[in-house]
PDB file of C-alpha atoms in Angstrom:
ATOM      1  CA  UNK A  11     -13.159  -3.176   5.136  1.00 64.00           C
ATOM      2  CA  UNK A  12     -15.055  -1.358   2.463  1.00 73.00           C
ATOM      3  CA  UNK A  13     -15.395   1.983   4.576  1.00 84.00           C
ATOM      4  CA  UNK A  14     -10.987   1.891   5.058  1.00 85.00           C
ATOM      5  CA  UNK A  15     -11.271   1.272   0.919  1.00 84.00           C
ATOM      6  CA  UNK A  16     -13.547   4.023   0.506  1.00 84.00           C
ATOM      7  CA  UNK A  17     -11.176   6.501   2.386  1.00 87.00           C
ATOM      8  CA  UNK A  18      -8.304   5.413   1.238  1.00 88.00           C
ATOM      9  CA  UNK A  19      -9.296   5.898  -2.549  1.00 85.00           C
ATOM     10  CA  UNK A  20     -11.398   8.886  -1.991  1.00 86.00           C
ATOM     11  CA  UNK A  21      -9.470  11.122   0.149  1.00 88.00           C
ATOM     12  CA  UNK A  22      -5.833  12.603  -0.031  1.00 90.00           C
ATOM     13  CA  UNK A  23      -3.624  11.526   2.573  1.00 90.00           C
ATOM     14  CA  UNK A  24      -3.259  14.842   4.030  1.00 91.00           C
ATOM     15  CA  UNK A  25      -6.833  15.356   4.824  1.00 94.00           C
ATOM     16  CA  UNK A  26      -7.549  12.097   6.430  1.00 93.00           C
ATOM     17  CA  UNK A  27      -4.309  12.557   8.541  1.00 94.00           C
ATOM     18  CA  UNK A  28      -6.121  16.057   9.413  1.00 94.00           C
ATOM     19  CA  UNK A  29      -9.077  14.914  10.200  1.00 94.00           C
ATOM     20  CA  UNK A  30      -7.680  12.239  12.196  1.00 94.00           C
ATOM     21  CA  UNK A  31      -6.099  14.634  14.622  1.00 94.00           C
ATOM     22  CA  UNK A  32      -8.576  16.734  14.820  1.00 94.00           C
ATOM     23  CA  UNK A  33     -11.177  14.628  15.633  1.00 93.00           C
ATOM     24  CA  UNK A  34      -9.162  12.293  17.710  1.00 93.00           C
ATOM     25  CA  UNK A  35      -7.579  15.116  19.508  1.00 91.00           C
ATOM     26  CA  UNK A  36     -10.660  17.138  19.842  1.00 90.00           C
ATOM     27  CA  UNK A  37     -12.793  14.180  21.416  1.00 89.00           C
ATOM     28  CA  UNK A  38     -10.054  13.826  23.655  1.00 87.00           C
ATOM     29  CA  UNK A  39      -9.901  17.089  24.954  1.00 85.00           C
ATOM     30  CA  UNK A  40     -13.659  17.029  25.665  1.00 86.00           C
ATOM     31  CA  UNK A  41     -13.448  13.954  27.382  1.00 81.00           C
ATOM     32  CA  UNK A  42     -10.792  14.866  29.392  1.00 78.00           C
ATOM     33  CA  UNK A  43     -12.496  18.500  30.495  1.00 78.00           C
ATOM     34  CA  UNK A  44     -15.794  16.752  31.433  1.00 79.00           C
ATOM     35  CA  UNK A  45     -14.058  14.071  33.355  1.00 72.00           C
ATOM     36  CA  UNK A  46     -11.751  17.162  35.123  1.00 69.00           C
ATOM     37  CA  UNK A  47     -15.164  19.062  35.990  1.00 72.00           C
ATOM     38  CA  UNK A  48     -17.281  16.064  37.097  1.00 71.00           C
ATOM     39  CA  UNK A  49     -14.648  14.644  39.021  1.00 66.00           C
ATOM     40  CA  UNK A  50     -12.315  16.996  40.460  1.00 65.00           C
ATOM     41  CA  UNK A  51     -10.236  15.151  42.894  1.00 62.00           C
ATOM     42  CA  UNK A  52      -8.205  13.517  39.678  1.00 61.00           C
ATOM     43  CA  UNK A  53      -6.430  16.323  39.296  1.00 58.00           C
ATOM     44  CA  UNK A  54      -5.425  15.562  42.913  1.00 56.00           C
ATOM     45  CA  UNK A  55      -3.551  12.466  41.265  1.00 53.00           C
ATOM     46  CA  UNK A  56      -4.464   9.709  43.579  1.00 55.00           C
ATOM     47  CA  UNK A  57      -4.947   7.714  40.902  1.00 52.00           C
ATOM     48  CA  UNK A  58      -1.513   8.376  39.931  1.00 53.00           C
ATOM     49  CA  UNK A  59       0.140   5.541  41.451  1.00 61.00           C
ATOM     50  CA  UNK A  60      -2.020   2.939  39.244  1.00 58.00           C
ATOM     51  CA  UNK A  61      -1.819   4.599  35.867  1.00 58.00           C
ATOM     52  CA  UNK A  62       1.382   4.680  36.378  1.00 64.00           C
ATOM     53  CA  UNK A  63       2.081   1.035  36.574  1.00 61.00           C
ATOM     54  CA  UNK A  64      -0.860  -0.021  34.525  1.00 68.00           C
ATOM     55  CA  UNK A  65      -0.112   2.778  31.405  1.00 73.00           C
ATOM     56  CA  UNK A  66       3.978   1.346  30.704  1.00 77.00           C
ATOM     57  CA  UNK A  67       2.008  -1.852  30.555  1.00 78.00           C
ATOM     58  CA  UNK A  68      -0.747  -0.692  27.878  1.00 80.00           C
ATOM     59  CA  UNK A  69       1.730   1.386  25.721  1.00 82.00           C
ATOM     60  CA  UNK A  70       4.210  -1.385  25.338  1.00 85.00           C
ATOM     61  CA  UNK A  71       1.234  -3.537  23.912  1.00 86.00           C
ATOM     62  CA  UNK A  72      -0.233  -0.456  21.716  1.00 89.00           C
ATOM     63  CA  UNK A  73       3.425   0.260  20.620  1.00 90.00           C
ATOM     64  CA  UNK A  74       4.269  -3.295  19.580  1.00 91.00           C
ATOM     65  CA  UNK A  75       0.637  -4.066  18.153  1.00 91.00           C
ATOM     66  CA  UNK A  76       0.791  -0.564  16.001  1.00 93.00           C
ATOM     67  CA  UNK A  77       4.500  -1.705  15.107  1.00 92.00           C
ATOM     68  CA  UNK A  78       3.519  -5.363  13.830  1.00 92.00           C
ATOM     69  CA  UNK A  79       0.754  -4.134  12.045  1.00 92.00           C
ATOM     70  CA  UNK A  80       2.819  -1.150  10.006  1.00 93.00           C
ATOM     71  CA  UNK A  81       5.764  -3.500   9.553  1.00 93.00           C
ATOM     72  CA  UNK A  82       3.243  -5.933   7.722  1.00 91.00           C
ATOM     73  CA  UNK A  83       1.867  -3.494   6.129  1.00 92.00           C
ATOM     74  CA  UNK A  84       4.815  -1.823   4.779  1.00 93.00           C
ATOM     75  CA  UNK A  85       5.949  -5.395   3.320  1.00 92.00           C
ATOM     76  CA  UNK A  86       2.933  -5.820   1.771  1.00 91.00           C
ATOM     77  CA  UNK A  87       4.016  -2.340  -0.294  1.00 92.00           C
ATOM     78  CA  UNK A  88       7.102  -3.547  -0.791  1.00 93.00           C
ATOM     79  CA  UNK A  89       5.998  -6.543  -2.838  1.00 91.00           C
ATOM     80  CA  UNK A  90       3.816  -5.218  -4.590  1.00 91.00           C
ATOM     81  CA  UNK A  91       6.016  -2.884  -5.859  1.00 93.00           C
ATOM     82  CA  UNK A  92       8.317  -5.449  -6.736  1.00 93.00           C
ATOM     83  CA  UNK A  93       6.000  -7.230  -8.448  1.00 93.00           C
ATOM     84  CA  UNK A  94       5.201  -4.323 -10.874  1.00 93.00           C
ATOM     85  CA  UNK A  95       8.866  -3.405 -11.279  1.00 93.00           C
ATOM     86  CA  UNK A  96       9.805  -7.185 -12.378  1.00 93.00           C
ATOM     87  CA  UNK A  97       6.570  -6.614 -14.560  1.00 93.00           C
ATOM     88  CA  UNK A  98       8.041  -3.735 -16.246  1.00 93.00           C
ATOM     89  CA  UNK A  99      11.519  -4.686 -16.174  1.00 93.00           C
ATOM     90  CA  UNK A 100      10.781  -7.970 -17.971  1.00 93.00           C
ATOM     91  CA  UNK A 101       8.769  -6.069 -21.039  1.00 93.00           C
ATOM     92  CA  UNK A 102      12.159  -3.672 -20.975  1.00 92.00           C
ATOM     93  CA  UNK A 103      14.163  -6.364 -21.553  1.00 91.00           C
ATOM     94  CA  UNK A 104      12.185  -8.884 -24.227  1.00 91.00           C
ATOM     95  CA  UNK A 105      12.553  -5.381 -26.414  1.00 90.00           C
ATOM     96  CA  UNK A 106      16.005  -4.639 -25.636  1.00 88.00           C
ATOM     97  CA  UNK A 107      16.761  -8.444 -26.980  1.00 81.00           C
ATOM     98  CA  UNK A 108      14.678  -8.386 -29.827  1.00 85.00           C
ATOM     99  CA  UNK A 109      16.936  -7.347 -32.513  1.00 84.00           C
ATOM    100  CA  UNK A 110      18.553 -10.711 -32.778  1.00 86.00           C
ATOM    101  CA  UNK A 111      15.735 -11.388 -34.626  1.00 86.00           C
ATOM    102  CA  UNK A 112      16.147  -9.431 -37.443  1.00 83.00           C
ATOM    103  CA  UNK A 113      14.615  -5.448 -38.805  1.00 84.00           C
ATOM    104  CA  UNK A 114      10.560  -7.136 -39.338  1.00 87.00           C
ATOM    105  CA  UNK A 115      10.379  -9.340 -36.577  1.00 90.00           C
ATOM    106  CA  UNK A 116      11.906  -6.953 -34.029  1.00 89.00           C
ATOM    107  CA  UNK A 117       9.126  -4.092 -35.180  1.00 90.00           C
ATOM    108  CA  UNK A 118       6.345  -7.061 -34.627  1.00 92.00           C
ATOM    109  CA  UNK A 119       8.142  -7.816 -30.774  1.00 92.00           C
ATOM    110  CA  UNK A 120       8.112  -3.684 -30.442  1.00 92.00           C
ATOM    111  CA  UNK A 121       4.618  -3.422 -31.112  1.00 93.00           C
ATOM    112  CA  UNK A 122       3.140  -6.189 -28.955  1.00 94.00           C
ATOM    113  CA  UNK A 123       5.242  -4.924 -26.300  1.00 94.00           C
ATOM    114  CA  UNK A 124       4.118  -1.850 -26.366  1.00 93.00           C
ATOM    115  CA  UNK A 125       0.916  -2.355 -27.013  1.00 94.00           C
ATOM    116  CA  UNK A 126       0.769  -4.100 -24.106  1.00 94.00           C
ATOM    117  CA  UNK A 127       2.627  -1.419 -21.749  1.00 93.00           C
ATOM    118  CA  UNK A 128       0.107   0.816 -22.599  1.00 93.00           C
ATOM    119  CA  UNK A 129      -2.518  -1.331 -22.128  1.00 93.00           C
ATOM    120  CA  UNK A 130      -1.596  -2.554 -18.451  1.00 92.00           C
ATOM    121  CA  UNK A 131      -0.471   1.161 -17.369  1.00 91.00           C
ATOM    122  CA  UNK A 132      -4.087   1.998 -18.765  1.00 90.00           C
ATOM    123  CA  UNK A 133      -5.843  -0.469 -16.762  1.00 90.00           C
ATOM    124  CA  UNK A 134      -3.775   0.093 -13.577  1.00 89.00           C
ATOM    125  CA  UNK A 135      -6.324   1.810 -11.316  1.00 85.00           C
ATOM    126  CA  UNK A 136      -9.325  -0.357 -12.909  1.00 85.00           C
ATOM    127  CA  UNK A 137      -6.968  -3.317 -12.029  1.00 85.00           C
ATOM    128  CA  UNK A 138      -6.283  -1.928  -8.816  1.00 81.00           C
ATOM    129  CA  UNK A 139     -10.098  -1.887  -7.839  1.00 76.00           C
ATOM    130  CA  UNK A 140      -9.728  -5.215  -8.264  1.00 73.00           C
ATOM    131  CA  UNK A 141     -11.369  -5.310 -12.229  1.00 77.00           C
ATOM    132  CA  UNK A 142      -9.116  -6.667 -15.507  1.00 77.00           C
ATOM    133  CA  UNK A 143      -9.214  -4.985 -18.936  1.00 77.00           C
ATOM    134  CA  UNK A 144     -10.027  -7.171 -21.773  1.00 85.00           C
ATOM    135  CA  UNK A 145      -7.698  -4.746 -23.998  1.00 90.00           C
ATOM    136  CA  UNK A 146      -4.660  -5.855 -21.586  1.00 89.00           C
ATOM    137  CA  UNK A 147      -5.956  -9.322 -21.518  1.00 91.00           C
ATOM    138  CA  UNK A 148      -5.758  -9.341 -25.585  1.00 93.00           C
ATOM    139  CA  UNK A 149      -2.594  -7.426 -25.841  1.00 93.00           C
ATOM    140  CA  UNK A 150      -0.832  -9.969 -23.611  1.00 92.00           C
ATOM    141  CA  UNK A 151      -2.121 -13.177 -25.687  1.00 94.00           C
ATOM    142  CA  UNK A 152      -0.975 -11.098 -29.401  1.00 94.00           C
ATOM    143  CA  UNK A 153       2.587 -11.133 -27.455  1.00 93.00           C
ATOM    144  CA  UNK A 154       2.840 -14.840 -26.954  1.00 93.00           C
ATOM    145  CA  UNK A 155       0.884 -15.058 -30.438  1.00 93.00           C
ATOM    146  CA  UNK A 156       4.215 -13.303 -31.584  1.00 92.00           C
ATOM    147  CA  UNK A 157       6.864 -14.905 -30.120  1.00 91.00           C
ATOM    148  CA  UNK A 158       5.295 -18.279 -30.736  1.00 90.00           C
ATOM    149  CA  UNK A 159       5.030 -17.364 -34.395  1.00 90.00           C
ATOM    150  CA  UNK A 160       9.442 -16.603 -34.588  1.00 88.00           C
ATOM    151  CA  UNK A 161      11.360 -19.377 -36.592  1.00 89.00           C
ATOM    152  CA  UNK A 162      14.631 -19.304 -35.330  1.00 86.00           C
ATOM    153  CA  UNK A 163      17.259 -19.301 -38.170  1.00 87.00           C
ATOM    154  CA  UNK A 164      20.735 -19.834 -36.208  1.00 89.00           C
ATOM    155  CA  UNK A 165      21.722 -21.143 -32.861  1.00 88.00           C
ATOM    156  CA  UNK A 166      22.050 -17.513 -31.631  1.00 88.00           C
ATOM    157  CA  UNK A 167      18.309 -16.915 -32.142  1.00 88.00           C
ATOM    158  CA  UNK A 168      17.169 -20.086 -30.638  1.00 89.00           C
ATOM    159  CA  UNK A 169      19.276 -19.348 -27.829  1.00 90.00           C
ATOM    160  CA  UNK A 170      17.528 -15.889 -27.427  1.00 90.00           C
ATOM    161  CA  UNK A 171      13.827 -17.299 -27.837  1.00 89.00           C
ATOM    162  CA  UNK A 172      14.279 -19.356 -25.245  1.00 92.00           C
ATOM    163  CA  UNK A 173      15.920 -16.595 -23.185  1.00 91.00           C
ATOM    164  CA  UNK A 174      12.721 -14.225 -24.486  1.00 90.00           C
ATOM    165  CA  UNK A 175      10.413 -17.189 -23.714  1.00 92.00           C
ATOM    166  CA  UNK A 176      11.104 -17.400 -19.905  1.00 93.00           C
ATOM    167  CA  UNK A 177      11.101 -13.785 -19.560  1.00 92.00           C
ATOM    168  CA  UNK A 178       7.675 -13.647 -21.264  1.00 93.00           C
ATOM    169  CA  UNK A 179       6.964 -16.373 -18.635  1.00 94.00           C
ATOM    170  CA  UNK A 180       7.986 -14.095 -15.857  1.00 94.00           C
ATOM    171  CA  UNK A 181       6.047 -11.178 -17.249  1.00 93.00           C
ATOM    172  CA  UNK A 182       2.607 -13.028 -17.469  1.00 93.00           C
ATOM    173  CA  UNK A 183       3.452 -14.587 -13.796  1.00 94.00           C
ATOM    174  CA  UNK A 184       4.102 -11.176 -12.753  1.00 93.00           C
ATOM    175  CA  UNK A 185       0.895  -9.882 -14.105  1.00 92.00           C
ATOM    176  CA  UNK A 186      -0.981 -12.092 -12.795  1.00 91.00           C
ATOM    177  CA  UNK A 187       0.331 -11.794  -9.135  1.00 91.00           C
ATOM    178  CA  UNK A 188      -0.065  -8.248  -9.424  1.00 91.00           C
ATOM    179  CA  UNK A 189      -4.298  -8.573 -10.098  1.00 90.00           C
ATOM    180  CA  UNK A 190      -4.744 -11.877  -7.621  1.00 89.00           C
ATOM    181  CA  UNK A 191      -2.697  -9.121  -4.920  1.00 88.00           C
ATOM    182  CA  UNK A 192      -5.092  -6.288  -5.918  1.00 85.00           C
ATOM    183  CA  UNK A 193      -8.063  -8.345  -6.034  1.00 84.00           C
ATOM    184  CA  UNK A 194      -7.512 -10.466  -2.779  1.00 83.00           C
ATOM    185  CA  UNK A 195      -6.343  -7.598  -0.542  1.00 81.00           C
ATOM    186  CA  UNK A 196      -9.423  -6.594   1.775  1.00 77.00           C
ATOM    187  CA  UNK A 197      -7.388  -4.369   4.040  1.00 80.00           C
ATOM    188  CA  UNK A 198      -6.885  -5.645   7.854  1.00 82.00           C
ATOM    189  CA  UNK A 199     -10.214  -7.774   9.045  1.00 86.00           C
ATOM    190  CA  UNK A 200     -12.264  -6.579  11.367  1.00 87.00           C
ATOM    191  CA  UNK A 201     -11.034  -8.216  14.715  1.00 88.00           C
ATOM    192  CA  UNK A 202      -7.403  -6.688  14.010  1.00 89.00           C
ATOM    193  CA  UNK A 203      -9.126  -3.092  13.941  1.00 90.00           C
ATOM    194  CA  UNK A 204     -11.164  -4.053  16.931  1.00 91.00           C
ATOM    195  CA  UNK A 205      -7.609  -4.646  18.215  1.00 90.00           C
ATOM    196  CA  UNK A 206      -6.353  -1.558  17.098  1.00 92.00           C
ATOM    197  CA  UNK A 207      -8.952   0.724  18.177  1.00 92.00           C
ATOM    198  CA  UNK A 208      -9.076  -0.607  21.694  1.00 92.00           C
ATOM    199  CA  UNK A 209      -5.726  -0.712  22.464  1.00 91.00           C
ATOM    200  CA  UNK A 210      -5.753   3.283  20.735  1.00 92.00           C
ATOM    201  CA  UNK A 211      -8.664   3.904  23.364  1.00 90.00           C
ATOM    202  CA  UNK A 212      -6.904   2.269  26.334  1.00 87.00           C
ATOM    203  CA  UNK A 213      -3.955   4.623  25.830  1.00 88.00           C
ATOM    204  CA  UNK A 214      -6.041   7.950  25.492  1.00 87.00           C
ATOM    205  CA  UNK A 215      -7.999   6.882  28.639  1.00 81.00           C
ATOM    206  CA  UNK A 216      -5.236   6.361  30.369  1.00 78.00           C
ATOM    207  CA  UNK A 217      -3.339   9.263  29.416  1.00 78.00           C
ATOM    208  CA  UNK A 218      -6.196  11.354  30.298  1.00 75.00           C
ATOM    209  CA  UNK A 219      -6.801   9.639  34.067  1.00 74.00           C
ATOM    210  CA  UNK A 220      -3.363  11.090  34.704  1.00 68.00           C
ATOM    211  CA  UNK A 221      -4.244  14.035  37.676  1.00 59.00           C
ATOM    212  CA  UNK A 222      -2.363  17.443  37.383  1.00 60.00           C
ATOM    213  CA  UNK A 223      -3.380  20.247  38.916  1.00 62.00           C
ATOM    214  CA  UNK A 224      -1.640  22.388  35.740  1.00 69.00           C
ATOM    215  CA  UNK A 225      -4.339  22.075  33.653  1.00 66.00           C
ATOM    216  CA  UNK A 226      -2.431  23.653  30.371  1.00 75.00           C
ATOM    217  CA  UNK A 227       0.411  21.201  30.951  1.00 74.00           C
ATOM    218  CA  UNK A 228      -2.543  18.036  31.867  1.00 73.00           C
ATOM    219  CA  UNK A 229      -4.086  19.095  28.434  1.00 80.00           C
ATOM    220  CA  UNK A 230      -0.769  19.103  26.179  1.00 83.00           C
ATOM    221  CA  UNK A 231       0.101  15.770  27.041  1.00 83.00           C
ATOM    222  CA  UNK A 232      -3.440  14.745  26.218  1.00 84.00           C
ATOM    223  CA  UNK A 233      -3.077  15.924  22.971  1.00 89.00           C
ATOM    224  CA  UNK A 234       0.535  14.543  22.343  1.00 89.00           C
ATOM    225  CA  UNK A 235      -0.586  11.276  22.889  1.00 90.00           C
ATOM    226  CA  UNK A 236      -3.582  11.737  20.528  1.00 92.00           C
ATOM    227  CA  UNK A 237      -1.445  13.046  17.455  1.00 93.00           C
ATOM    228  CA  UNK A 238       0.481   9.913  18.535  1.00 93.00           C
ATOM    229  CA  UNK A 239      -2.176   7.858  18.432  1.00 94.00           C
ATOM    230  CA  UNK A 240      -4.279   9.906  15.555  1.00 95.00           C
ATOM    231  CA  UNK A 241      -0.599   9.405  13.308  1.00 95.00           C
ATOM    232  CA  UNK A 242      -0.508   5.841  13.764  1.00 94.00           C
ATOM    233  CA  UNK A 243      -4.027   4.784  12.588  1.00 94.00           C
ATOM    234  CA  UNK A 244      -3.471   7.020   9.436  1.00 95.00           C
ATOM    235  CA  UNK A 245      -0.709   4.980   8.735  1.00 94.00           C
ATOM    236  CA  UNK A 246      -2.132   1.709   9.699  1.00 93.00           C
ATOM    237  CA  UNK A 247      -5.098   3.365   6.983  1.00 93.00           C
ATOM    238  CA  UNK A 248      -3.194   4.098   4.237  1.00 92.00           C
ATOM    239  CA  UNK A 249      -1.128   1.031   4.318  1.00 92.00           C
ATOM    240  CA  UNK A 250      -4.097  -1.360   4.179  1.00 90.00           C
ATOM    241  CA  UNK A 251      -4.002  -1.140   0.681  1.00 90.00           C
ATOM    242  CA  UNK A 252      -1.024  -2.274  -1.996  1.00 90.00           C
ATOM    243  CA  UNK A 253      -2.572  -0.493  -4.934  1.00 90.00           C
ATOM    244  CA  UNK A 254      -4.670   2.590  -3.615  1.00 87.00           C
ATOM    245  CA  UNK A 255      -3.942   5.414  -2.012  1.00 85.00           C
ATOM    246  CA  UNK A 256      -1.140   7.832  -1.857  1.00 86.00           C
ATOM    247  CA  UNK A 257       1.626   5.273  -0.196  1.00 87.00           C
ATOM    248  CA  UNK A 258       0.951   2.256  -2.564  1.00 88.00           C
ATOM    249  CA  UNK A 259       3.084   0.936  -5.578  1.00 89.00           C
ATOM    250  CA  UNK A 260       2.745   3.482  -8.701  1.00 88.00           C
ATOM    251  CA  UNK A 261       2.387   2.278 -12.526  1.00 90.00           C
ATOM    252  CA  UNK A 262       5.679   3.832 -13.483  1.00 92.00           C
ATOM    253  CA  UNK A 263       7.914   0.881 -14.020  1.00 92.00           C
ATOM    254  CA  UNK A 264       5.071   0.380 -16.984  1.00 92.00           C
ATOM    255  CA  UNK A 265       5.220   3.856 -18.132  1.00 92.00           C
ATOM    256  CA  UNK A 266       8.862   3.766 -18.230  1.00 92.00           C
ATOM    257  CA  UNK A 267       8.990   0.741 -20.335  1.00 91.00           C
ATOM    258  CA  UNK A 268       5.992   2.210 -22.599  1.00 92.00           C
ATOM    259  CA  UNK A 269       8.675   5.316 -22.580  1.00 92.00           C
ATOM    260  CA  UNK A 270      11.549   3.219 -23.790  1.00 90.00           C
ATOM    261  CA  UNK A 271      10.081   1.298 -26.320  1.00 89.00           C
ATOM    262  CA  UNK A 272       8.275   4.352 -27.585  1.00 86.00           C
ATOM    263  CA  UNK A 273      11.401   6.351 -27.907  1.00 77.00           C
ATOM    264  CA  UNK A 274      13.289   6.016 -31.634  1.00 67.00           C
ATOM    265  CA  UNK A 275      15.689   3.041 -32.014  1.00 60.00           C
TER     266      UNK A 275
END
């Protein structure tokens, strides 16, 4: 959803987990006075005996909903990070073998590498808004350029370019997982937040139908439920996305390589 993309990239974590609660919790809490002043024999709890078979029934189906959804979520994270840490692993190690090659050919592998390191970690939050640069694009075809030009003089070095040329495989396969994830990736549709929000509002109702004539007490476990609820929709937020926001992958396995291969021989 473009308004979930929108908060995601525009506001820190914190904030929206702030707002979240406050506005959940809030809304809440007025709901739940107007519905103790208009109707004052809930606090009588008559209606106990239903809520309390019919709420164990709604926040088993919230819990393992929420739980799914996170779980997904979270893998989604994981793989994406994974992808970008084979990405950078793979440009570590094509420089760490290219000294086989001799002093001149070495400095050409060095250079396209790193040219390209810096050129994807550039790109990384263009690329993670779902848009390519052409000077990563370029850098990436001057590295195969390079390795295709290498004339293997010994058995050793043939050995290694075919070693280099299936890691160089792996990098550009990596690469290009990483931009079909960032560009494909929409978030959760819009029935599954349908879901989400209903079975959110279900619990708070619920919660809130609850009759105590302790109003403090009535109130507080309102609003424990709504942090509860307010908590998991930040996450289920802020996980929608692989590449944006404060709990997605970072561009550091890039920098680090751009670190190594910077750093004197």
């Amino acid at each position: 959803m473009a308004v979930t993309r929108w908060i995601v990239t525009n506001l820190p974590s914190w904030l929206l987990l702030a707002g979240l609660v406050v506005v959940i919790a809030g809304g809440t809490a007025a709901v739940q006075a107007t519905v103790r002043h208009r109707i004052p024999r809930l606090k009588r709890g008559e209606q106990n005996e239903i809520a309390q078979f019919l709420f164990p029934v709604v926040a088993v189906v919230y819990g393992f909903l929420i739980g799914f959804i996170v779980l997904a979520l979270w893998g989604q994270v994981n793989t994406a990070d994974q992808t970008t840490r084979t990405e950078g692993a793979m440009v570590t190690q094509l420089a760490m073998g290219s000294e086989v090659f001799g002093t001149a050919e070495s400095a050409r592998i060095r250079q396209s590498l790193l040219a390209y390191g810096r050129a994807a970690a550039a790109e990384w939050f263009s690329a993670a808004a779902g848009d390519t640069a052409p000077e990563a694009e370029h850098a990436l075809s001057r590295l195969h350029s390079t390795y295709e030009s290498i004339q293997p003089r010994n058995d050793t070095q043939r050995a290694f370019l075919a070693s280099s040329l299936a890691s160089l495989k792996e990098l550009s396969l990596a690469r290009t997982e990483r931009l079909l994830q960032a560009r494909t990736n929409l978030g959760p549709p819009l029935s599954l937040w349908m879901a989400v929000l209903l079975t959110s509002a279900l619990v708070l109702g619920f919660s809130a139908t609850f009759g105590s004539e302790q109003a403090l007490i009535h109130y507080g476990m309102v609003a424990a439920v709504s942090v509860l609820v307010a908590t998991n929709l930040f996450l289920v937020t802020e996980l929608s996305y692989p590449y944006l926001g404060e709990f997605a992958t970072s561009p550091e396995p890039l920098r680090g390589a751009v670190q190594f291969l910077s750093s004197p021989q």
